[in-house]
């Protein structure tokens, strides 16, 4: 086992937060084990749901202490990249399935000074990223079908993360592997063992009886107990 592996980053998803009290939720997470704050944007077209957008991100960013990781589940994301950067995004992830000119969109994100990520739906093979892997900062693997929180984790994700890790190593890419959907105490360890660097968790964090801060601390302790890595990541920006 590689005991020098970078410790995984934890990214609570605001999709599951108390939307009537986002300032309080953001301030609560400021001194938690959260490394990023995950912000899901849905347009009702690319996915069958509508979540929140630029005004809400601006409001959250005023109180956020961690980098905000924006996941655009929208059609034609290239038209909104600069607006999301200006609203407070540190990283912007677009979907492979929504971008016929993906390389151009990735370069746009990088030119804005943001971390550039590409998300893959559960049915999309990781091999499709082979020609662009070296340009990416993040690859987000959807472990549920995008559009709704609270879905069950798709077990094949573990195999998919391992395949992606191999692809990134072969291409010389330093991209982080992020996993979003159904992440909990049962699958977090196996995901990191498979190669995941960033774990997005929504309902597991915000619906826990002990609250998000204690739940994130428990998850951090659980992962440390598995000896999956002792090196603290410096890639928080």
Short mmCIF file of C-alpha atoms in Angstrom, two decimals:
data_model
loop_
_atom_site.label_atom_id
_atom_site.label_comp_id
_atom_site.label_asym_id
_atom_site.label_seq_id
_atom_site.Cartn_x
_atom_site.Cartn_y
_atom_site.Cartn_z
CA UNK A 1 0.00 0.00 0.00
CA UNK A 2 1.26 3.47 -0.87
CA UNK A 3 1.33 5.35 2.44
CA UNK A 4 2.63 8.57 0.91
CA UNK A 5 -0.40 9.12 -1.29
CA UNK A 6 -1.87 12.62 -1.10
CA UNK A 7 -4.69 12.86 1.42
CA UNK A 8 -8.07 13.16 -0.34
CA UNK A 9 -9.85 16.49 -0.46
CA UNK A 10 -13.40 16.72 0.90
CA UNK A 11 -15.96 18.87 -0.93
CA UNK A 12 -19.41 19.15 0.68
CA UNK A 13 -22.11 19.79 -1.92
CA UNK A 14 -24.36 22.81 -1.36
CA UNK A 15 -27.11 21.05 -3.28
CA UNK A 16 -27.94 19.29 -0.01
CA UNK A 17 -27.43 22.30 2.28
CA UNK A 18 -30.19 24.30 3.97
CA UNK A 19 -30.94 26.65 1.08
CA UNK A 20 -32.81 29.04 3.37
CA UNK A 21 -29.67 29.54 5.46
CA UNK A 22 -26.74 29.42 3.04
CA UNK A 23 -24.80 32.14 4.84
CA UNK A 24 -24.96 30.15 8.07
CA UNK A 25 -24.05 26.92 6.29
CA UNK A 26 -21.07 28.57 4.59
CA UNK A 27 -19.79 30.12 7.80
CA UNK A 28 -20.27 26.81 9.63
CA UNK A 29 -18.04 25.04 7.11
CA UNK A 30 -15.31 27.70 7.30
CA UNK A 31 -13.43 25.89 10.07
CA UNK A 32 -14.44 22.36 9.11
CA UNK A 33 -12.55 19.57 7.35
CA UNK A 34 -13.95 20.79 4.02
CA UNK A 35 -11.22 21.59 1.49
CA UNK A 36 -13.53 22.84 -1.28
CA UNK A 37 -17.17 23.91 -1.39
CA UNK A 38 -18.98 22.14 -4.23
CA UNK A 39 -21.59 24.17 -6.09
CA UNK A 40 -23.90 22.37 -8.54
CA UNK A 41 -25.53 24.46 -11.27
CA UNK A 42 -28.42 22.85 -13.18
CA UNK A 43 -30.37 24.41 -16.05
CA UNK A 44 -33.35 22.07 -16.54
CA UNK A 45 -32.08 21.27 -20.04
CA UNK A 46 -28.87 19.28 -19.71
CA UNK A 47 -30.31 17.65 -16.59
CA UNK A 48 -33.98 17.34 -15.59
CA UNK A 49 -33.78 19.78 -12.70
CA UNK A 50 -33.01 23.42 -11.89
CA UNK A 51 -30.83 24.30 -8.91
CA UNK A 52 -29.18 27.69 -8.46
CA UNK A 53 -26.96 30.05 -10.40
CA UNK A 54 -24.91 33.23 -10.37
CA UNK A 55 -26.70 35.33 -7.69
CA UNK A 56 -26.58 32.46 -5.20
CA UNK A 57 -22.90 31.81 -5.93
CA UNK A 58 -22.13 35.49 -5.38
CA UNK A 59 -23.90 35.37 -2.04
CA UNK A 60 -22.08 32.22 -0.91
CA UNK A 61 -18.69 33.52 -2.07
CA UNK A 62 -18.92 36.52 0.27
CA UNK A 63 -18.72 34.19 3.27
CA UNK A 64 -16.68 31.28 1.90
CA UNK A 65 -13.22 30.54 3.29
CA UNK A 66 -12.55 27.55 1.02
CA UNK A 67 -12.22 27.54 -2.79
CA UNK A 68 -15.57 27.15 -4.55
CA UNK A 69 -15.73 24.23 -6.97
CA UNK A 70 -18.43 25.00 -9.57
CA UNK A 71 -19.95 22.06 -11.45
CA UNK A 72 -21.88 23.25 -14.51
CA UNK A 73 -24.57 20.75 -15.47
CA UNK A 74 -25.80 23.05 -18.21
CA UNK A 75 -26.00 23.32 -21.99
CA UNK A 76 -23.55 25.67 -23.75
CA UNK A 77 -21.45 26.40 -20.65
CA UNK A 78 -18.94 28.38 -22.70
CA UNK A 79 -21.28 31.38 -22.60
CA UNK A 80 -21.20 31.62 -18.80
CA UNK A 81 -17.61 30.83 -17.79
CA UNK A 82 -16.42 34.37 -17.12
CA UNK A 83 -19.60 35.18 -15.21
CA UNK A 84 -19.07 32.23 -12.87
CA UNK A 85 -15.42 33.16 -12.39
CA UNK A 86 -16.45 36.71 -11.50
CA UNK A 87 -19.12 35.38 -9.13
CA UNK A 88 -16.51 33.49 -7.11
CA UNK A 89 -15.61 30.20 -8.77
CA UNK A 90 -12.08 28.91 -8.14
CA UNK A 91 -12.62 25.89 -10.35
CA UNK A 92 -15.12 25.29 -13.13
CA UNK A 93 -16.10 21.85 -14.37
CA UNK A 94 -18.10 21.32 -17.56
CA UNK A 95 -19.60 18.13 -18.92
CA UNK A 96 -17.98 16.24 -21.78
CA UNK A 97 -21.48 15.51 -23.08
CA UNK A 98 -22.38 19.23 -23.27
CA UNK A 99 -19.25 20.44 -25.10
CA UNK A 100 -18.72 19.52 -28.76
CA UNK A 101 -15.63 21.78 -28.72
CA UNK A 102 -14.26 20.61 -25.38
CA UNK A 103 -10.62 21.61 -25.86
CA UNK A 104 -11.66 25.20 -26.61
CA UNK A 105 -13.85 25.35 -23.49
CA UNK A 106 -11.08 23.94 -21.28
CA UNK A 107 -8.69 26.57 -22.59
CA UNK A 108 -11.26 29.29 -21.89
CA UNK A 109 -11.49 28.17 -18.27
CA UNK A 110 -7.71 28.15 -17.90
CA UNK A 111 -7.43 31.62 -19.41
CA UNK A 112 -9.83 32.87 -16.75
CA UNK A 113 -7.41 31.65 -14.10
CA UNK A 114 -9.67 28.86 -12.85
CA UNK A 115 -9.05 25.17 -12.32
CA UNK A 116 -10.39 23.42 -15.44
CA UNK A 117 -12.42 20.28 -15.00
CA UNK A 118 -14.40 17.90 -17.19
CA UNK A 119 -17.23 15.72 -15.85
CA UNK A 120 -18.30 12.35 -17.24
CA UNK A 121 -21.80 10.91 -16.87
CA UNK A 122 -22.05 7.28 -15.68
CA UNK A 123 -22.40 5.92 -19.22
CA UNK A 124 -19.50 7.94 -20.70
CA UNK A 125 -16.21 6.00 -21.06
CA UNK A 126 -13.05 7.52 -19.59
CA UNK A 127 -11.17 6.66 -22.81
CA UNK A 128 -12.87 9.61 -24.50
CA UNK A 129 -10.60 11.93 -22.48
CA UNK A 130 -7.37 10.44 -23.80
CA UNK A 131 -6.60 13.32 -26.18
CA UNK A 132 -7.30 16.05 -23.63
CA UNK A 133 -6.24 14.48 -20.33
CA UNK A 134 -2.93 16.34 -20.18
CA UNK A 135 -4.77 19.69 -20.36
CA UNK A 136 -7.08 19.02 -17.42
CA UNK A 137 -6.79 19.97 -13.77
CA UNK A 138 -9.75 17.85 -12.66
CA UNK A 139 -11.81 14.96 -14.01
CA UNK A 140 -15.14 14.55 -12.24
CA UNK A 141 -16.66 11.08 -12.35
CA UNK A 142 -20.41 11.09 -11.79
CA UNK A 143 -21.26 8.17 -9.52
CA UNK A 144 -24.99 8.85 -9.95
CA UNK A 145 -26.99 10.16 -12.89
CA UNK A 146 -26.74 13.95 -12.69
CA UNK A 147 -29.71 16.13 -11.83
CA UNK A 148 -30.86 15.13 -8.37
CA UNK A 149 -29.28 14.67 -4.95
CA UNK A 150 -29.81 11.67 -2.72
CA UNK A 151 -29.31 8.96 -5.34
CA UNK A 152 -27.63 5.62 -4.66
CA UNK A 153 -23.96 5.21 -5.56
CA UNK A 154 -23.31 3.26 -8.80
CA UNK A 155 -20.87 0.43 -7.89
CA UNK A 156 -19.19 0.43 -11.34
CA UNK A 157 -17.72 3.81 -10.38
CA UNK A 158 -14.87 2.07 -8.57
CA UNK A 159 -13.76 0.33 -11.75
CA UNK A 160 -14.17 3.56 -13.70
CA UNK A 161 -12.01 5.55 -11.28
CA UNK A 162 -9.26 2.92 -11.51
CA UNK A 163 -9.38 3.03 -15.31
CA UNK A 164 -9.21 6.83 -15.26
CA UNK A 165 -6.24 6.76 -12.91
CA UNK A 166 -4.38 4.51 -15.34
CA UNK A 167 -5.26 6.79 -18.26
CA UNK A 168 -4.01 9.88 -16.41
CA UNK A 169 -0.75 8.19 -15.47
CA UNK A 170 -0.19 7.01 -19.04
CA UNK A 171 -0.82 10.51 -20.42
CA UNK A 172 1.37 12.26 -17.85
CA UNK A 173 -1.63 14.22 -16.58
CA UNK A 174 -1.64 15.62 -13.05
CA UNK A 175 -5.42 16.02 -13.04
CA UNK A 176 -7.23 15.29 -9.80
CA UNK A 177 -9.94 12.63 -9.88
CA UNK A 178 -13.15 13.90 -8.30
CA UNK A 179 -16.16 11.70 -7.52
CA UNK A 180 -19.67 13.10 -7.09
CA UNK A 181 -22.81 11.22 -6.06
CA UNK A 182 -23.77 8.91 -3.22
CA UNK A 183 -20.39 9.21 -1.47
CA UNK A 184 -20.52 8.02 2.15
CA UNK A 185 -18.51 6.26 4.84
CA UNK A 186 -18.93 2.87 3.14
CA UNK A 187 -17.50 3.77 -0.27
CA UNK A 188 -15.13 6.66 0.52
CA UNK A 189 -12.19 4.39 1.36
CA UNK A 190 -12.58 2.13 -1.69
CA UNK A 191 -12.89 5.21 -3.91
CA UNK A 192 -9.62 6.66 -2.65
CA UNK A 193 -7.93 3.28 -2.97
CA UNK A 194 -9.11 3.20 -6.60
CA UNK A 195 -7.53 6.60 -7.24
CA UNK A 196 -9.99 9.33 -6.21
CA UNK A 197 -8.44 12.59 -5.00
CA UNK A 198 -11.58 14.63 -4.25
CA UNK A 199 -14.79 13.32 -2.66
CA UNK A 200 -18.00 15.30 -3.10
CA UNK A 201 -20.65 14.50 -0.51
CA UNK A 202 -24.08 16.08 -0.16
CA UNK A 203 -26.83 14.34 1.77
CA UNK A 204 -24.32 12.26 3.72
CA UNK A 205 -22.81 15.47 5.10
CA UNK A 206 -25.76 17.82 5.48
CA UNK A 207 -28.44 15.31 6.54
CA UNK A 208 -26.37 13.59 9.21
CA UNK A 209 -27.81 13.91 12.75
CA UNK A 210 -24.49 15.19 14.12
CA UNK A 211 -24.31 17.98 11.51
CA UNK A 212 -21.90 18.69 8.66
CA UNK A 213 -18.84 19.72 10.67
CA UNK A 214 -18.81 16.59 12.82
CA UNK A 215 -19.61 14.38 9.81
CA UNK A 216 -16.74 15.78 7.76
CA UNK A 217 -14.39 15.34 10.72
CA UNK A 218 -15.55 11.73 11.10
CA UNK A 219 -15.01 11.09 7.39
CA UNK A 220 -11.52 12.61 7.55
CA UNK A 221 -10.67 10.46 10.56
CA UNK A 222 -12.07 7.37 8.84
CA UNK A 223 -9.93 7.91 5.76
CA UNK A 224 -6.84 8.59 7.84
CA UNK A 225 -7.50 5.37 9.74
CA UNK A 226 -7.35 3.43 6.49
CA UNK A 227 -3.77 4.67 5.99
CA UNK A 228 -4.54 5.77 2.47
CA UNK A 229 -2.15 8.67 2.75
CA UNK A 230 -0.41 10.95 5.19
CA UNK A 231 0.75 13.70 2.85
CA UNK A 232 -1.48 16.75 3.18
CA UNK A 233 -2.52 18.11 -0.19
CA UNK A 234 -1.38 21.59 -1.16
CA UNK A 235 -3.76 21.78 -4.13
CA UNK A 236 -6.52 23.76 -2.40
CA UNK A 237 -6.58 26.71 -4.76
#
